[in-house]
PDB file of N, CA and C in Angstrom:
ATOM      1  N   UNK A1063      37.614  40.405-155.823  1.00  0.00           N
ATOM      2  CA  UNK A1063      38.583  41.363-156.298  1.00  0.00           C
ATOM      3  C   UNK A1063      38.990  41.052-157.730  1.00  0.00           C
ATOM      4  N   UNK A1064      39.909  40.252-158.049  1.00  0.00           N
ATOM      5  CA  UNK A1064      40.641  39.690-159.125  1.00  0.00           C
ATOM      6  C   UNK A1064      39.425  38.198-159.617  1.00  0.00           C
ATOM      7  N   UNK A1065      38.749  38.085-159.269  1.00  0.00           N
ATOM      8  CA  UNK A1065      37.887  37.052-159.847  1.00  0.00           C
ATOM      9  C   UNK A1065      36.976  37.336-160.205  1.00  0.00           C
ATOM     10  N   UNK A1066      36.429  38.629-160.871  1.00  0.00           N
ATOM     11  CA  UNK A1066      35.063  38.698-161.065  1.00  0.00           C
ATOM     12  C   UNK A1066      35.519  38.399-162.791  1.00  0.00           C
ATOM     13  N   UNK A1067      34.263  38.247-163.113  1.00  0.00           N
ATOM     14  CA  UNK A1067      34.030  37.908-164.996  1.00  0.00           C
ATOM     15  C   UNK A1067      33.781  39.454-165.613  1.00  0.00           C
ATOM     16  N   UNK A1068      34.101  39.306-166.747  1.00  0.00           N
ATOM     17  CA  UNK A1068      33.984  40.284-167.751  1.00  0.00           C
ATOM     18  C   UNK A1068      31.954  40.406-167.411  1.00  0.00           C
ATOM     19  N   UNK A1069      31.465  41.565-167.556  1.00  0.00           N
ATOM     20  CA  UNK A1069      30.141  42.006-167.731  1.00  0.00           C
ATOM     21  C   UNK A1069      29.521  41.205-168.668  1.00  0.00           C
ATOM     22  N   UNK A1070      29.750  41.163-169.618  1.00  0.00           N
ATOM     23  CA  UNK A1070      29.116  40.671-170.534  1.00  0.00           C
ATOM     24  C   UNK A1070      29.276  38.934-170.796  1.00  0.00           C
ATOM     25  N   UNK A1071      30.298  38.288-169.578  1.00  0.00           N
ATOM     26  CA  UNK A1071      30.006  36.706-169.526  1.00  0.00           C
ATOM     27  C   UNK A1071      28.350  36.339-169.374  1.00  0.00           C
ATOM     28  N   UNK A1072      28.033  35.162-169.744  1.00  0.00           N
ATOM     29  CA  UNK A1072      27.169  34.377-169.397  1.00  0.00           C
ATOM     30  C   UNK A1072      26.979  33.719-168.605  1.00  0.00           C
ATOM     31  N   UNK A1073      26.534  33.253-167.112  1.00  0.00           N
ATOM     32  CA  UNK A1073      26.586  32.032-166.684  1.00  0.00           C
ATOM     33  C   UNK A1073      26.673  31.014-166.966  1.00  0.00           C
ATOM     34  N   UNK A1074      25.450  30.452-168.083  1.00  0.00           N
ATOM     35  CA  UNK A1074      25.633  29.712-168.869  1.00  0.00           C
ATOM     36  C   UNK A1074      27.167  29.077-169.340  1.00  0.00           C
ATOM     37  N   UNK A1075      27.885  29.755-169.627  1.00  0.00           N
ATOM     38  CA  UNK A1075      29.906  29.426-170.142  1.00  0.00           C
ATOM     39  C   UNK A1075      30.109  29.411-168.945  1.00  0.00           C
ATOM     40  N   UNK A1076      30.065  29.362-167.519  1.00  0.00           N
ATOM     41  CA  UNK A1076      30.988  28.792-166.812  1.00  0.00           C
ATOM     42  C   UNK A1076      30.093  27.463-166.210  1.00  0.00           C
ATOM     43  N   UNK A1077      29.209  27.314-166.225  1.00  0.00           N
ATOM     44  CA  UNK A1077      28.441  25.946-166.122  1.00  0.00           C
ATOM     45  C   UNK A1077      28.788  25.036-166.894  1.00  0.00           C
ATOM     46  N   UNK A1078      29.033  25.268-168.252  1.00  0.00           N
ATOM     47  CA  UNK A1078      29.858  24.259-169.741  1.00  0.00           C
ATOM     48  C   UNK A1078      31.227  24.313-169.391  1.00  0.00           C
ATOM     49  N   UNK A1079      31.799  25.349-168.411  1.00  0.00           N
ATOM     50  CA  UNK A1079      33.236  25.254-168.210  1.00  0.00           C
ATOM     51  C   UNK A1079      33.466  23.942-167.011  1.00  0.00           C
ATOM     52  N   UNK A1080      32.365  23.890-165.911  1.00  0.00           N
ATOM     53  CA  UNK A1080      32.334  23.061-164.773  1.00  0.00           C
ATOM     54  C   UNK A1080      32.019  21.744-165.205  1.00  0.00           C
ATOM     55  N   UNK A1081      31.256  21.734-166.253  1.00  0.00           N
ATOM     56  CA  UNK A1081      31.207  19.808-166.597  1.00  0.00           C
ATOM     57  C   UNK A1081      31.864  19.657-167.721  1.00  0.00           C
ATOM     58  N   UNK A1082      32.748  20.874-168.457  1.00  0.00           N
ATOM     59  CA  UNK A1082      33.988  20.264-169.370  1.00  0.00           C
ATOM     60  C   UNK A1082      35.383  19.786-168.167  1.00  0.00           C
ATOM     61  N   UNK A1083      35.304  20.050-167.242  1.00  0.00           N
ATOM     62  CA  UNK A1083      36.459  20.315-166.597  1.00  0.00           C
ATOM     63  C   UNK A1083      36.387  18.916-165.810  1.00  0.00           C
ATOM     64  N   UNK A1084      34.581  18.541-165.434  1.00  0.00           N
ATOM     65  CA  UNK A1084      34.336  17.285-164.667  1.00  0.00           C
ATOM     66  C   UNK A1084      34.857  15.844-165.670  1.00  0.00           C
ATOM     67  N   UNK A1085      34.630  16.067-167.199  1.00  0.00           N
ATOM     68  CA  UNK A1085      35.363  15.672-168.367  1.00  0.00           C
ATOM     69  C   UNK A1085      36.708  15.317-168.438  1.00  0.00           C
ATOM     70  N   UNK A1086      37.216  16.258-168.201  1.00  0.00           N
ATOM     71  CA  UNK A1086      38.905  16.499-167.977  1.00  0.00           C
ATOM     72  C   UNK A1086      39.461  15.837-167.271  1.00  0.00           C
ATOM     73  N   UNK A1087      38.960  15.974-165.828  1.00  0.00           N
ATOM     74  CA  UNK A1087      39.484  15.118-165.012  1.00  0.00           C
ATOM     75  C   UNK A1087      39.277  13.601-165.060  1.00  0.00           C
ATOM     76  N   UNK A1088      38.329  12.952-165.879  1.00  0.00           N
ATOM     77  CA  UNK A1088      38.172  11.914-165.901  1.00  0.00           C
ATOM     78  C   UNK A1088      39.116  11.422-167.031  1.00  0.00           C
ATOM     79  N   UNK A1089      39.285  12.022-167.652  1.00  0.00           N
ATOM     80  CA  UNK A1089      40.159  11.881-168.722  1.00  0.00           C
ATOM     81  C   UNK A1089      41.984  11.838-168.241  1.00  0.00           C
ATOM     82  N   UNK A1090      42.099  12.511-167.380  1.00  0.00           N
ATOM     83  CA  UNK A1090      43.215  12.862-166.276  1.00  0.00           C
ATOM     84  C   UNK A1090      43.508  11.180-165.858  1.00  0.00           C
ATOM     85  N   UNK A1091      42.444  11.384-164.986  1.00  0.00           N
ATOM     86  CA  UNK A1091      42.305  10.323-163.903  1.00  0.00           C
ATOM     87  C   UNK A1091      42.752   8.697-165.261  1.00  0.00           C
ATOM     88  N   UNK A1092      42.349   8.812-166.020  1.00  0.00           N
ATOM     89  CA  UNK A1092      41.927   7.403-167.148  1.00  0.00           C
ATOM     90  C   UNK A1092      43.612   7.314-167.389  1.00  0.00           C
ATOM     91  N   UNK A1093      44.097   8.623-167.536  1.00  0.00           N
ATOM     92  CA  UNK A1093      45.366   8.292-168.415  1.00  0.00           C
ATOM     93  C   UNK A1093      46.590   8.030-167.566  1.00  0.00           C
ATOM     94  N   UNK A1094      46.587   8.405-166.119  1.00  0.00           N
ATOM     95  CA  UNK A1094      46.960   8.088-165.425  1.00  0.00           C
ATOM     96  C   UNK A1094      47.309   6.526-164.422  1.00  0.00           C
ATOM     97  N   UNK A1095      45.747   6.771-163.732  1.00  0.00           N
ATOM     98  CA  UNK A1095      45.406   5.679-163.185  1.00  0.00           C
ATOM     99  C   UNK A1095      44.451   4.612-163.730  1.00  0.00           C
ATOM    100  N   UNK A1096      43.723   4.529-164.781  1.00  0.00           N
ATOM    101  CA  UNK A1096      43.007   3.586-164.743  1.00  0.00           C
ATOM    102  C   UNK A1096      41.322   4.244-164.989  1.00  0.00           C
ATOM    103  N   UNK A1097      40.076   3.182-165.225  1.00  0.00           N
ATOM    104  CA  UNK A1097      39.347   4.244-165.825  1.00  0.00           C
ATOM    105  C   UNK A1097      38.347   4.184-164.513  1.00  0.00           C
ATOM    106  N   UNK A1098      38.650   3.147-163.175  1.00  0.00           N
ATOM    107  CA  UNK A1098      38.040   3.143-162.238  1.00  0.00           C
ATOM    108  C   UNK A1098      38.248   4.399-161.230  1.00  0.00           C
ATOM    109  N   UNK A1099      39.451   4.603-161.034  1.00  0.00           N
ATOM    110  CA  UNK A1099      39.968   5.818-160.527  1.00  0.00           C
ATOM    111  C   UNK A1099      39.746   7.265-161.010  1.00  0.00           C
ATOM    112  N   UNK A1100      39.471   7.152-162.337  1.00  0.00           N
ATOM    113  CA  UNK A1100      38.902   8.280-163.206  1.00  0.00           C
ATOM    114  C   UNK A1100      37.473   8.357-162.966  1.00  0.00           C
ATOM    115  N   UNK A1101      36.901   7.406-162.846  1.00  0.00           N
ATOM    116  CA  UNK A1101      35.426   7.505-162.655  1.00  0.00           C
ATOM    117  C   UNK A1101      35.218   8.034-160.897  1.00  0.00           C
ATOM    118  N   UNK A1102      35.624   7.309-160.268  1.00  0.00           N
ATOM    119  CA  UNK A1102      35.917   8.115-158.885  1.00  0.00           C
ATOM    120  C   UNK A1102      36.170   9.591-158.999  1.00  0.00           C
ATOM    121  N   UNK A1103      37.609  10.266-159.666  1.00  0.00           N
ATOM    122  CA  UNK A1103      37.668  11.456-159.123  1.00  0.00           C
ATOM    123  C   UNK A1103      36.674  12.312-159.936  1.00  0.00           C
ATOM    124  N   UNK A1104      36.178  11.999-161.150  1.00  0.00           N
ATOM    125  CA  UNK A1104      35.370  12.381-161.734  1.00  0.00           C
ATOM    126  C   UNK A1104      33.837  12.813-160.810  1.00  0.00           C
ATOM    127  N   UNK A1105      33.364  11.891-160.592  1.00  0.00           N
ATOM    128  CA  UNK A1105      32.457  12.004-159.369  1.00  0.00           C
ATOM    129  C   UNK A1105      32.696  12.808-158.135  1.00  0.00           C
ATOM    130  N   UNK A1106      33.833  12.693-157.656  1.00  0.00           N
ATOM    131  CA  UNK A1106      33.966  13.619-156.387  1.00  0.00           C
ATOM    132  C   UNK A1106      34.141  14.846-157.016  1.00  0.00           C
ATOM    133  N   UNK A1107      34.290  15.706-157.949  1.00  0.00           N
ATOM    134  CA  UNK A1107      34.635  16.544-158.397  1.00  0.00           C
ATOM    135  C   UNK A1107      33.175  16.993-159.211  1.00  0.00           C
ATOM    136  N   UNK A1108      32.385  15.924-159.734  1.00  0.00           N
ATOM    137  CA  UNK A1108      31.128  16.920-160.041  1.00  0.00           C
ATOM    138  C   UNK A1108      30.216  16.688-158.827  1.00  0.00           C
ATOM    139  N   UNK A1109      30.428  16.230-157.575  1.00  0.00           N
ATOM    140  CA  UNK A1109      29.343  16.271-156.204  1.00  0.00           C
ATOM    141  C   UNK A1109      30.347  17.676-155.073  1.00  0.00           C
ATOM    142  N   UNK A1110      31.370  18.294-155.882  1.00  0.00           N
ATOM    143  CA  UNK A1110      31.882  18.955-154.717  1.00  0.00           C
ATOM    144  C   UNK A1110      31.536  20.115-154.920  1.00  0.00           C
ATOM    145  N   UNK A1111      30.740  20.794-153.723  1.00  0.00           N
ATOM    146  CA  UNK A1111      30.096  21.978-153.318  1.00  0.00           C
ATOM    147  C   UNK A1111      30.784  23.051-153.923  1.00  0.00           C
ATOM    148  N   UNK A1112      31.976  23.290-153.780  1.00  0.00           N
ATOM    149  CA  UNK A1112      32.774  24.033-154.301  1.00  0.00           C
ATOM    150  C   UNK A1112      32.670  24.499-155.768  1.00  0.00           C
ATOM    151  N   UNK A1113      32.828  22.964-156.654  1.00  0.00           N
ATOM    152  CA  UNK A1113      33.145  23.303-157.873  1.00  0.00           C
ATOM    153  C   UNK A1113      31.876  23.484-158.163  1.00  0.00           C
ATOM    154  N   UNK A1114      30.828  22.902-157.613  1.00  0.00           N
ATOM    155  CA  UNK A1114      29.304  23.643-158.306  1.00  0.00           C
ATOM    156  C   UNK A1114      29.195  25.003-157.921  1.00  0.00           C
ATOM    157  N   UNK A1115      29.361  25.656-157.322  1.00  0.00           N
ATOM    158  CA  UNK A1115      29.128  26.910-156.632  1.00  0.00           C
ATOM    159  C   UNK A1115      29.820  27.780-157.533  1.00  0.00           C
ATOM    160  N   UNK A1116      31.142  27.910-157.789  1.00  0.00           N
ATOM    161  CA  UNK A1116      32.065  28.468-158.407  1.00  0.00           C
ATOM    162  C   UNK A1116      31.719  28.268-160.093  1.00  0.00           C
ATOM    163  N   UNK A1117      30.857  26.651-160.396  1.00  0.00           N
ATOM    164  CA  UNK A1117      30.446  26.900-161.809  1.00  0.00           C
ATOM    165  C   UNK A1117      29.162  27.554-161.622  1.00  0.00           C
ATOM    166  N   UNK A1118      28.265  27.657-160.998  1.00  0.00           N
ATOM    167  CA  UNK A1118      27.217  28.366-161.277  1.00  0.00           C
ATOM    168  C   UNK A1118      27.350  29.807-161.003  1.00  0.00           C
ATOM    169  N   UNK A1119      28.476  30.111-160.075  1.00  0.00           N
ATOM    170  CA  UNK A1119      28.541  31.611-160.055  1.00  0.00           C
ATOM    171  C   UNK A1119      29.299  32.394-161.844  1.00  0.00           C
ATOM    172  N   UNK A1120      29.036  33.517-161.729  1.00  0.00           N
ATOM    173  CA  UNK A1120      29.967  34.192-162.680  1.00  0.00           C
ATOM    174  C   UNK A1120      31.457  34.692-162.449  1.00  0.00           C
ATOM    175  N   UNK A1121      32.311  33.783-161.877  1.00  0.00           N
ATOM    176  CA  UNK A1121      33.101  33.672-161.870  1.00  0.00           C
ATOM    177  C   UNK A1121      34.738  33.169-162.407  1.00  0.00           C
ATOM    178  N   UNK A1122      35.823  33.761-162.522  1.00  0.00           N
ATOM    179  CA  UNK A1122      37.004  33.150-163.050  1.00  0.00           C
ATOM    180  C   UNK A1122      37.465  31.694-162.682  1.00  0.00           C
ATOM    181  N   UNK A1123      36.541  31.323-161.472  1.00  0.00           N
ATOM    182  CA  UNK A1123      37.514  30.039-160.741  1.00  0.00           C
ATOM    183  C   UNK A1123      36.832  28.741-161.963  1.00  0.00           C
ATOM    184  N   UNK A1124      36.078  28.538-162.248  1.00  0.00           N
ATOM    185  CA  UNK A1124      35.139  27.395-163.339  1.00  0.00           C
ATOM    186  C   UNK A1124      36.177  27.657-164.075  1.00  0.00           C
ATOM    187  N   UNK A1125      36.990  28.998-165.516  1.00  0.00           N
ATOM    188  CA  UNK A1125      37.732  28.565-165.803  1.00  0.00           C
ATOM    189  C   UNK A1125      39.284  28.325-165.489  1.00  0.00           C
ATOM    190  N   UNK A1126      39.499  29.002-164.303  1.00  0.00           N
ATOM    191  CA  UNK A1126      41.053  28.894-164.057  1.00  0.00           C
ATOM    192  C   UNK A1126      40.862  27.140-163.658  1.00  0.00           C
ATOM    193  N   UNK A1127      39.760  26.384-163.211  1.00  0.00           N
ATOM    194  CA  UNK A1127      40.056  25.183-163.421  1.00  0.00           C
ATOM    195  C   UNK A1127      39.800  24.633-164.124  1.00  0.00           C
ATOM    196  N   UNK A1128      39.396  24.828-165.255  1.00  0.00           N
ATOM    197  CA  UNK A1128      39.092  23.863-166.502  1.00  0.00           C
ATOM    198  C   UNK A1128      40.600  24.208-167.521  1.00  0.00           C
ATOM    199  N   UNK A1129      41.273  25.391-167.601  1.00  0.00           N
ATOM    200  CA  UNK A1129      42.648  25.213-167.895  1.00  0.00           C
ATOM    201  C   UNK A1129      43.726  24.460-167.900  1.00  0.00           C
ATOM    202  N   UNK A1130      43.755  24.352-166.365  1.00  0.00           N
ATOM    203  CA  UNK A1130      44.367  24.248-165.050  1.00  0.00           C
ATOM    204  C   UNK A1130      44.964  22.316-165.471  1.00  0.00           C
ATOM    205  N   UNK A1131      43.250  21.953-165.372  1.00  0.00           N
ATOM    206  CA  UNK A1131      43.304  20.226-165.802  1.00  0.00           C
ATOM    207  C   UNK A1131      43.437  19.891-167.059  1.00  0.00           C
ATOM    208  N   UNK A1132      43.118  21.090-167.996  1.00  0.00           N
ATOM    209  CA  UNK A1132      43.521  20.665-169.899  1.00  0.00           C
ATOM    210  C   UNK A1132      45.255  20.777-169.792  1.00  0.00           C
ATOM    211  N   UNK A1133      45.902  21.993-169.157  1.00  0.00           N
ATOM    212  CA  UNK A1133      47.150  21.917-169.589  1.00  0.00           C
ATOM    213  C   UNK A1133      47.845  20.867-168.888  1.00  0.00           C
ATOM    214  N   UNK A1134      47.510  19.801-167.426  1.00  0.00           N
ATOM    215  CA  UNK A1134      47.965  19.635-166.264  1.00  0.00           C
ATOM    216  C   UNK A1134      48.001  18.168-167.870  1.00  0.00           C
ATOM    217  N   UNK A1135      46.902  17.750-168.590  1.00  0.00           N
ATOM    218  CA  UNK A1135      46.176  16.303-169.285  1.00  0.00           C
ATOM    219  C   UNK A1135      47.351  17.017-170.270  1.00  0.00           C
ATOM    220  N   UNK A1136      47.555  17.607-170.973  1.00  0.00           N
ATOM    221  CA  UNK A1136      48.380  17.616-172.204  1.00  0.00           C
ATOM    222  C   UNK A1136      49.994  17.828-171.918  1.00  0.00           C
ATOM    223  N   UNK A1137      50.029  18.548-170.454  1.00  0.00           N
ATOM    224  CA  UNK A1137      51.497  18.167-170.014  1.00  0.00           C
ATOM    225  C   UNK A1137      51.965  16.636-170.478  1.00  0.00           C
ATOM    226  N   UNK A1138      51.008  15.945-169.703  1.00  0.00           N
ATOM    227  CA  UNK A1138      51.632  14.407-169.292  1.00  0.00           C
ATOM    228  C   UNK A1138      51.561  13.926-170.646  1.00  0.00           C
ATOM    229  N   UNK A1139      50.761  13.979-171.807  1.00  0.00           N
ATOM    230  CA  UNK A1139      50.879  13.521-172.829  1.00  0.00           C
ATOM    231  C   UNK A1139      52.020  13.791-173.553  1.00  0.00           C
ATOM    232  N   UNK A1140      52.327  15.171-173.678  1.00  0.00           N
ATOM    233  CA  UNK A1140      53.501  15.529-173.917  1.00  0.00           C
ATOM    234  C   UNK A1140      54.633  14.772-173.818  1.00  0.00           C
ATOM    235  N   UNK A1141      54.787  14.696-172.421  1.00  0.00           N
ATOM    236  CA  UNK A1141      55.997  13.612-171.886  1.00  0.00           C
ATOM    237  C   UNK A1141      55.762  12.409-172.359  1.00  0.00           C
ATOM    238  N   UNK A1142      54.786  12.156-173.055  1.00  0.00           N
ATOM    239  CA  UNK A1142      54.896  10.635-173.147  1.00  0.00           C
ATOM    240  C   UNK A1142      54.687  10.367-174.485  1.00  0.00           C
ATOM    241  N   UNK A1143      54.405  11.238-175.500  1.00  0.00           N
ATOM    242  CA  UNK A1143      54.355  11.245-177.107  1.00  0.00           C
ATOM    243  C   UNK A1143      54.656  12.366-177.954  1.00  0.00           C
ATOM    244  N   UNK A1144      54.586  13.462-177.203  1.00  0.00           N
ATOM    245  CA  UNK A1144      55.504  14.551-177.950  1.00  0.00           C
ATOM    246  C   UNK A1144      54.531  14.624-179.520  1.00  0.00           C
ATOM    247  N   UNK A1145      53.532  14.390-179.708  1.00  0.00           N
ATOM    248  CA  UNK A1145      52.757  14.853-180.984  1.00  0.00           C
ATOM    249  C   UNK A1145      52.735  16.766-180.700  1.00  0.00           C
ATOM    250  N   UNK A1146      52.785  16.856-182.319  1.00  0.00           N
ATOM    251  CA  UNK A1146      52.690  18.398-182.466  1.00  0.00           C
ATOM    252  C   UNK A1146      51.347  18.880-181.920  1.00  0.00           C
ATOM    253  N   UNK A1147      50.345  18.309-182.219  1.00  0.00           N
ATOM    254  CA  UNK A1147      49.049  18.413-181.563  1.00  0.00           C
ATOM    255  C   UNK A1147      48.981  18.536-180.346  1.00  0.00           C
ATOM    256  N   UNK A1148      49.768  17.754-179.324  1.00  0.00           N
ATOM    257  CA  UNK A1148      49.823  18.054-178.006  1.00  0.00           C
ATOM    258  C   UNK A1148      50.479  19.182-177.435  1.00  0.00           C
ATOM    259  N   UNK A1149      51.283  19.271-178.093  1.00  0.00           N
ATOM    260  CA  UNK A1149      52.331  20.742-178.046  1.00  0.00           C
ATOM    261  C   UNK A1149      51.603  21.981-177.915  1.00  0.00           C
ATOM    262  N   UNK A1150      51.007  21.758-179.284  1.00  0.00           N
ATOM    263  CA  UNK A1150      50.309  22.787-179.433  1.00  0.00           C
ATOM    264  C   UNK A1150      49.140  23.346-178.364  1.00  0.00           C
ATOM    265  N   UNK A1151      48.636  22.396-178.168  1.00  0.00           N
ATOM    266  CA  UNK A1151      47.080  22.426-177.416  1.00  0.00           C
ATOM    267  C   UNK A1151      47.724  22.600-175.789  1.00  0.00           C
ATOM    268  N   UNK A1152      48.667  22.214-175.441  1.00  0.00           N
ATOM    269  CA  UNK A1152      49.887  22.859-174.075  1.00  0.00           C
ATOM    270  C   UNK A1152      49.864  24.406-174.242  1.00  0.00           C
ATOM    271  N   UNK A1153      50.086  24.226-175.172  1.00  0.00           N
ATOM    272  CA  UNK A1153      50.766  25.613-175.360  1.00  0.00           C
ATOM    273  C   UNK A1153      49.373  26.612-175.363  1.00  0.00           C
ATOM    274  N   UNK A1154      49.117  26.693-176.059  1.00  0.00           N
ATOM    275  CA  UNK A1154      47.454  27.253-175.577  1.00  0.00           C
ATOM    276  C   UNK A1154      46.869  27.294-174.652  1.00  0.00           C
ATOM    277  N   UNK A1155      46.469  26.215-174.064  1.00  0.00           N
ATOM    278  CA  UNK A1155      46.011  25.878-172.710  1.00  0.00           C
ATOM    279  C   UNK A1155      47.070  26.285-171.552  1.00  0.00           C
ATOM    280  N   UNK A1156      48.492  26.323-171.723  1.00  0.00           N
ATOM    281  CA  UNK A1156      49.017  27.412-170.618  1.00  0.00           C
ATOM    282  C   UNK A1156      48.871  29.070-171.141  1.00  0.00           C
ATOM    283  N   UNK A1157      48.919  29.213-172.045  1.00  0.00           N
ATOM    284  CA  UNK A1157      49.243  30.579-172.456  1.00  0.00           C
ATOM    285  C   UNK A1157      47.149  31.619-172.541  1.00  0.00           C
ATOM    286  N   UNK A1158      46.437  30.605-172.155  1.00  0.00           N
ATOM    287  CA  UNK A1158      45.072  31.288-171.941  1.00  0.00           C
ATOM    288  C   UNK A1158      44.926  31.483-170.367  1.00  0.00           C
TER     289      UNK A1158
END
């Protein structure tokens, strides 16, 4: 219904959206917990059926989660350094 892609997407862009996002989370995971725990969820997240399926389809879900984990990574930075750069890139990354 509400998830199909614009006609003229590529597959291709939501496949670069599914291993920027497998990126993300490791980056998540690093700044959080540690870079062992990042490497873990990183992995479960590029072996899960789901998120491959959803990146290889032409679908909205590849990017509503590659957003999802940029704004979730620049929240927490936020809170914890307040650079204009982070602000900014929040702010974007919620407002797309």
């Amino acid at each position: 219904m509400g998830s199909a892609a614009p006609k003229n997407a590529s597959p291709i862009s939501f496949a670069i959206a599914g291993t920027i996002t497998v990126y993300l989370t490791y980056l998540l995971g690093r700044y959080c917990a540690g870079s062992s725990v990042a490497f873990i969820a990183a992995a479960l997240l590029a072996a899960s059926p789901l998120h491959v399926m959803y990146s290889r389809m032409a679908t909205m879900y590849a990017l509503f989660s590659l957003w999802t984990v940029l704004s979730v990574y620049l929240f927490l930075r936020v809170l914890d350094e307040a650079r204009p750069r982070h602000i900014a890139g929040y702010a974007l990354a919620v407002c797309l």
